Amino acid sequence: MPSRGALLARRLLADRRAVLGLALLAALFLLAFAGPGLVRWSWTDTDFTAMREPPSSEHWFGTTQSGRDVFALTLRGLQKSLLIGICVAVISTGVAAVVGTVAGYAGGWVDRLLMWGVDLLLVLPAFLVIAVLTPVFRSAWPLLVLLLAAFMWMVTARMVRQMTISLKRREFVLAARYLGVSPPRIVVRHILPHLASLLIIDGTLNVSVAIIAESGLSYFGFGVQPPDISLGTVIADGTAAATTFPWLFGFAAALLVLIVLAVNLVGDGLRDALDPGHRRAPGGGGR
């Protein structure tokens, strides 16, 4: 009898789209963290003999108007965008799991207080709040991660709460309560495993959402601040010359699209593997 993990892996690897997404994601990580070692130019270096040079054997992605290597800049931006996306996804999904299960299992005033906080955050304009706070955390990307995560967990927390309310009425949870098992142990041992599918899929998809959000904020000058860079800042710097010097814009934009595509393919594959009932019927409609 195969374990749940082995069954999940078998289903995931049987999905060609998920395998493609995993391979693409692995290639992007390899490129981001091993790629800088392939060239002699660092993202902070300047080549004063090559201003706005097109891609060549010396500068694979060309150079900027100040002589900086676009390949090194793009990979540095890729590293930062991937790091921010993963950190935001882990934090936001973790907060959603904790708040949702506590609210759903405890009920009463605890539930009302936590859901009041959720409702309050849902009505706040996230982009405006982050834009206002940008001057406070200039150059501090970990604080940007916390701000992005702070506005990405509420909807999932509501879903987790509803599922927890349903699960706590099930026989196995009632039996654990009658046997004197403590509430934290019941949540960890008997409720959270049933929420794993939702949380894994949510965490995976949150990576692409966070990367897009960070890139959008950086594009408008509210995200990662100079001298550090992300894909959003590289794209923003190259936008003005996108038609005349396309290498300043195109490589970073293409990598951003590939990241989102890879994460979404993996997320779809995980959803199908964890819940085969959602798998698209041959020749059928949507999911």
CSV table of N, CA and C in Angstrom, one decimal, residues 199-277:
chain,number,residue,atom,x,y,z
A,199,LEU,N,-3.7,24.2,1.7
A,199,LEU,CA,-2.6,25.1,2.1
A,199,LEU,C,-1.4,24.9,1.1
A,200,ILE,N,-1.2,23.7,0.6
A,200,ILE,CA,-0.1,23.5,-0.3
A,200,ILE,C,-0.4,24.2,-1.6
A,201,ILE,N,-1.6,24.1,-2.1
A,201,ILE,CA,-2.0,24.8,-3.4
A,201,ILE,C,-1.9,26.3,-3.2
A,202,ASP,N,-2.5,26.7,-2.0
A,202,ASP,CA,-2.5,28.2,-1.8
A,202,ASP,C,-1.1,28.7,-1.7
A,203,GLY,N,-0.2,28.0,-1.0
A,203,GLY,CA,1.2,28.5,-0.9
A,203,GLY,C,1.9,28.5,-2.2
A,204,THR,N,1.6,27.5,-3.0
A,204,THR,CA,2.3,27.5,-4.4
A,204,THR,C,1.8,28.7,-5.2
A,205,LEU,N,0.5,28.9,-5.3
A,205,LEU,CA,0.0,29.9,-6.1
A,205,LEU,C,0.4,31.3,-5.6
A,206,ASN,N,0.5,31.4,-4.3
A,206,ASN,CA,0.9,32.7,-3.7
A,206,ASN,C,2.3,33.1,-4.1
A,207,VAL,N,3.2,32.2,-4.5
A,207,VAL,CA,4.5,32.5,-4.9
A,207,VAL,C,4.4,33.4,-6.2
A,208,SER,N,3.6,33.0,-7.2
A,208,SER,CA,3.5,33.8,-8.4
A,208,SER,C,2.8,35.1,-8.1
A,209,VAL,N,1.7,35.1,-7.2
A,209,VAL,CA,1.0,36.3,-6.9
A,209,VAL,C,2.0,37.3,-6.2
A,210,ALA,N,2.8,36.8,-5.3
A,210,ALA,CA,3.7,37.7,-4.6
A,210,ALA,C,4.8,38.3,-5.6
A,211,ILE,N,5.3,37.5,-6.5
A,211,ILE,CA,6.3,38.0,-7.4
A,211,ILE,C,5.7,39.0,-8.3
A,212,ILE,N,4.4,38.8,-8.8
A,212,ILE,CA,3.8,39.8,-9.7
A,212,ILE,C,3.6,41.1,-8.9
A,213,ALA,N,3.1,41.0,-7.6
A,213,ALA,CA,2.8,42.1,-6.8
A,213,ALA,C,4.1,42.9,-6.5
A,214,GLU,N,5.2,42.2,-6.2
A,214,GLU,CA,6.4,42.9,-5.9
A,214,GLU,C,7.0,43.6,-7.2
A,215,SER,N,6.8,42.9,-8.3
A,215,SER,CA,7.3,43.5,-9.6
A,215,SER,C,6.5,44.7,-9.9
A,216,GLY,N,5.2,44.7,-9.7
A,216,GLY,CA,4.4,45.8,-10.0
A,216,GLY,C,4.7,47.0,-9.1
A,217,LEU,N,4.9,46.7,-7.8
A,217,LEU,CA,5.3,47.8,-6.8
A,217,LEU,C,6.7,48.3,-7.2
A,218,SER,N,7.6,47.5,-7.5
A,218,SER,CA,9.0,47.9,-7.9
A,218,SER,C,8.9,48.8,-9.2
A,219,TYR,N,8.1,48.4,-10.1
A,219,TYR,CA,8.0,49.1,-11.4
A,219,TYR,C,7.6,50.5,-11.1
A,220,PHE,N,6.7,50.7,-10.1
A,220,PHE,CA,6.2,52.1,-9.8
A,220,PHE,C,7.1,52.8,-8.7
A,221,GLY,N,8.2,52.1,-8.3
A,221,GLY,CA,9.1,52.7,-7.4
A,221,GLY,C,8.7,52.5,-5.9
A,222,PHE,N,7.8,51.6,-5.6
A,222,PHE,CA,7.4,51.4,-4.2
A,222,PHE,C,7.8,50.0,-3.7
A,223,GLY,N,8.6,49.3,-4.4
A,223,GLY,CA,9.0,47.9,-4.0
A,223,GLY,C,10.4,47.9,-3.5
A,224,VAL,N,11.3,47.1,-4.1
A,224,VAL,CA,12.7,47.0,-3.8
A,224,VAL,C,13.3,48.3,-4.2
A,225,GLN,N,14.1,48.9,-3.3
A,225,GLN,CA,14.7,50.2,-3.5
A,225,GLN,C,16.2,50.1,-3.9
A,226,PRO,N,16.7,51.1,-4.7
A,226,PRO,CA,18.1,51.1,-5.1
A,226,PRO,C,19.0,51.2,-3.8
A,227,PRO,N,20.2,50.7,-3.8
A,227,PRO,CA,20.9,50.1,-4.9
A,227,PRO,C,20.5,48.7,-5.3
A,228,ASP,N,19.6,48.0,-4.4
A,228,ASP,CA,19.2,46.7,-4.7
A,228,ASP,C,18.2,46.7,-5.9
A,229,ILE,N,18.0,45.5,-6.5
A,229,ILE,CA,17.2,45.4,-7.7
A,229,ILE,C,16.3,44.2,-7.6
A,230,SER,N,15.2,44.2,-8.4
A,230,SER,CA,14.4,43.0,-8.6
A,230,SER,C,14.0,43.0,-10.1
A,231,LEU,N,13.3,42.0,-10.5
A,231,LEU,CA,12.9,42.0,-11.9
A,231,LEU,C,12.0,43.2,-12.2
A,232,GLY,N,11.2,43.6,-11.3
A,232,GLY,CA,10.4,44.8,-11.5
A,232,GLY,C,11.2,46.1,-11.7
A,233,THR,N,12.3,46.3,-11.0
A,233,THR,CA,13.1,47.5,-11.2
A,233,THR,C,13.9,47.4,-12.5
A,234,VAL,N,14.3,46.1,-12.9
A,234,VAL,CA,15.0,46.0,-14.2
A,234,VAL,C,14.1,46.3,-15.3
A,235,ILE,N,12.8,45.8,-15.2
A,235,ILE,CA,11.8,46.1,-16.3
A,235,ILE,C,11.5,47.6,-16.3
A,236,ALA,N,11.4,48.2,-15.2
A,236,ALA,CA,11.1,49.6,-15.1
A,236,ALA,C,12.2,50.4,-15.8
A,237,ASP,N,13.4,50.1,-15.5
A,237,ASP,CA,14.6,50.8,-16.0
A,237,ASP,C,14.7,50.7,-17.6
A,238,GLY,N,14.2,49.5,-18.1
A,238,GLY,CA,14.3,49.3,-19.5
A,238,GLY,C,13.1,49.6,-20.3
A,239,THR,N,12.0,50.0,-19.6
A,239,THR,CA,10.8,50.3,-20.4
A,239,THR,C,10.9,51.4,-21.4
A,240,ALA,N,11.6,52.5,-21.0
A,240,ALA,CA,11.7,53.6,-21.9
A,240,ALA,C,12.4,53.3,-23.2
A,241,ALA,N,13.3,52.3,-23.1
A,241,ALA,CA,14.0,51.9,-24.3
A,241,ALA,C,13.6,50.6,-24.9
A,242,ALA,N,12.4,50.1,-24.5
A,242,ALA,CA,11.9,48.8,-24.9
A,242,ALA,C,11.9,48.6,-26.4
A,243,THR,N,11.6,49.6,-27.2
A,243,THR,CA,11.6,49.4,-28.7
A,243,THR,C,12.9,49.7,-29.3
A,244,THR,N,13.7,50.6,-28.8
A,244,THR,CA,15.0,50.9,-29.4
A,244,THR,C,16.1,50.0,-28.9
A,245,PHE,N,16.1,49.6,-27.6
A,245,PHE,CA,17.1,48.8,-27.1
A,245,PHE,C,16.4,47.6,-26.3
A,246,PRO,N,15.8,46.7,-27.0
A,246,PRO,CA,14.9,45.7,-26.4
A,246,PRO,C,15.5,44.8,-25.4
A,247,TRP,N,16.9,44.6,-25.4
A,247,TRP,CA,17.5,43.7,-24.5
A,247,TRP,C,17.5,44.3,-23.0
A,248,LEU,N,17.3,45.6,-22.9
A,248,LEU,CA,17.2,46.2,-21.6
A,248,LEU,C,15.9,45.8,-20.9
A,249,PHE,N,14.9,45.4,-21.7
A,249,PHE,CA,13.5,45.1,-21.1
A,249,PHE,C,13.1,43.7,-21.3
A,250,GLY,N,13.4,43.1,-22.5
A,250,GLY,CA,12.9,41.8,-22.9
A,250,GLY,C,13.3,40.7,-22.0
A,251,PHE,N,14.6,40.5,-21.7
A,251,PHE,CA,15.0,39.4,-20.9
A,251,PHE,C,14.4,39.3,-19.5
A,252,ALA,N,14.3,40.4,-18.8
A,252,ALA,CA,13.7,40.4,-17.5
A,252,ALA,C,12.2,40.2,-17.6
A,253,ALA,N,11.5,40.7,-18.6
A,253,ALA,CA,10.1,40.5,-18.8
A,253,ALA,C,9.8,39.0,-19.1
A,254,ALA,N,10.7,38.4,-19.9
A,254,ALA,CA,10.5,37.0,-20.3
A,254,ALA,C,10.7,36.1,-19.1
A,255,LEU,N,11.7,36.4,-18.2
A,255,LEU,CA,11.9,35.6,-17.0
A,255,LEU,C,10.7,35.7,-16.1
A,256,LEU,N,10.1,36.9,-15.9
A,256,LEU,CA,9.0,37.1,-15.1
A,256,LEU,C,7.8,36.3,-15.6
A,257,VAL,N,7.6,36.3,-16.9
A,257,VAL,CA,6.5,35.4,-17.4
A,257,VAL,C,6.8,34.0,-17.2
A,258,LEU,N,8.0,33.5,-17.4
A,258,LEU,CA,8.4,32.1,-17.2
A,258,LEU,C,8.2,31.7,-15.7
A,259,ILE,N,8.5,32.6,-14.8
A,259,ILE,CA,8.3,32.2,-13.3
A,259,ILE,C,6.8,32.0,-13.0
A,260,VAL,N,6.0,32.9,-13.5
A,260,VAL,CA,4.6,32.8,-13.2
A,260,VAL,C,4.0,31.6,-13.9
A,261,LEU,N,4.4,31.4,-15.1
A,261,LEU,CA,3.9,30.2,-15.8
A,261,LEU,C,4.3,28.9,-15.1
A,262,ALA,N,5.6,28.8,-14.7
A,262,ALA,CA,6.1,27.6,-14.0
A,262,ALA,C,5.3,27.3,-12.7
A,263,VAL,N,5.2,28.4,-11.9
A,263,VAL,CA,4.5,28.2,-10.6
A,263,VAL,C,3.0,27.8,-10.8
A,264,ASN,N,2.4,28.4,-11.8
A,264,ASN,CA,1.0,28.1,-12.0
A,264,ASN,C,0.8,26.6,-12.5
A,265,LEU,N,1.8,26.2,-13.4
A,265,LEU,CA,1.7,24.8,-13.8
A,265,LEU,C,1.9,23.8,-12.7
A,266,VAL,N,2.8,24.1,-11.8
A,266,VAL,CA,3.0,23.3,-10.6
A,266,VAL,C,1.8,23.3,-9.7
A,267,GLY,N,1.2,24.5,-9.5
A,267,GLY,CA,0.1,24.7,-8.7
A,267,GLY,C,-1.1,23.9,-9.2
A,268,ASP,N,-1.3,23.9,-10.5
A,268,ASP,CA,-2.4,23.1,-11.2
A,268,ASP,C,-2.1,21.6,-11.0
A,269,GLY,N,-0.9,21.3,-11.1
A,269,GLY,CA,-0.5,19.8,-11.0
A,269,GLY,C,-0.8,19.4,-9.6
A,270,LEU,N,-0.4,20.2,-8.6
A,270,LEU,CA,-0.6,19.8,-7.2
A,270,LEU,C,-2.1,19.7,-6.9
A,271,ARG,N,-2.9,20.6,-7.4
A,271,ARG,CA,-4.3,20.6,-7.2
A,271,ARG,C,-4.9,19.3,-7.7
A,272,ASP,N,-4.5,18.9,-9.0
A,272,ASP,CA,-5.0,17.7,-9.6
A,272,ASP,C,-4.5,16.4,-8.8
A,273,ALA,N,-3.3,16.5,-8.3
A,273,ALA,CA,-2.7,15.4,-7.6
A,273,ALA,C,-3.4,15.2,-6.2
A,274,LEU,N,-3.6,16.3,-5.5
A,274,LEU,CA,-4.2,16.2,-4.2
A,274,LEU,C,-5.7,16.0,-4.2
A,275,ASP,N,-6.4,16.4,-5.3
A,275,ASP,CA,-7.8,16.3,-5.4
A,275,ASP,C,-8.1,15.8,-6.9
A,276,PRO,N,-8.0,14.6,-7.2
A,276,PRO,CA,-8.2,14.1,-8.6
A,276,PRO,C,-9.6,14.5,-9.1
A,277,GLY,N,-10.6,14.8,-8.3
A,277,GLY,CA,-11.9,15.1,-8.7
A,277,GLY,C,-12.0,16.4,-9.5
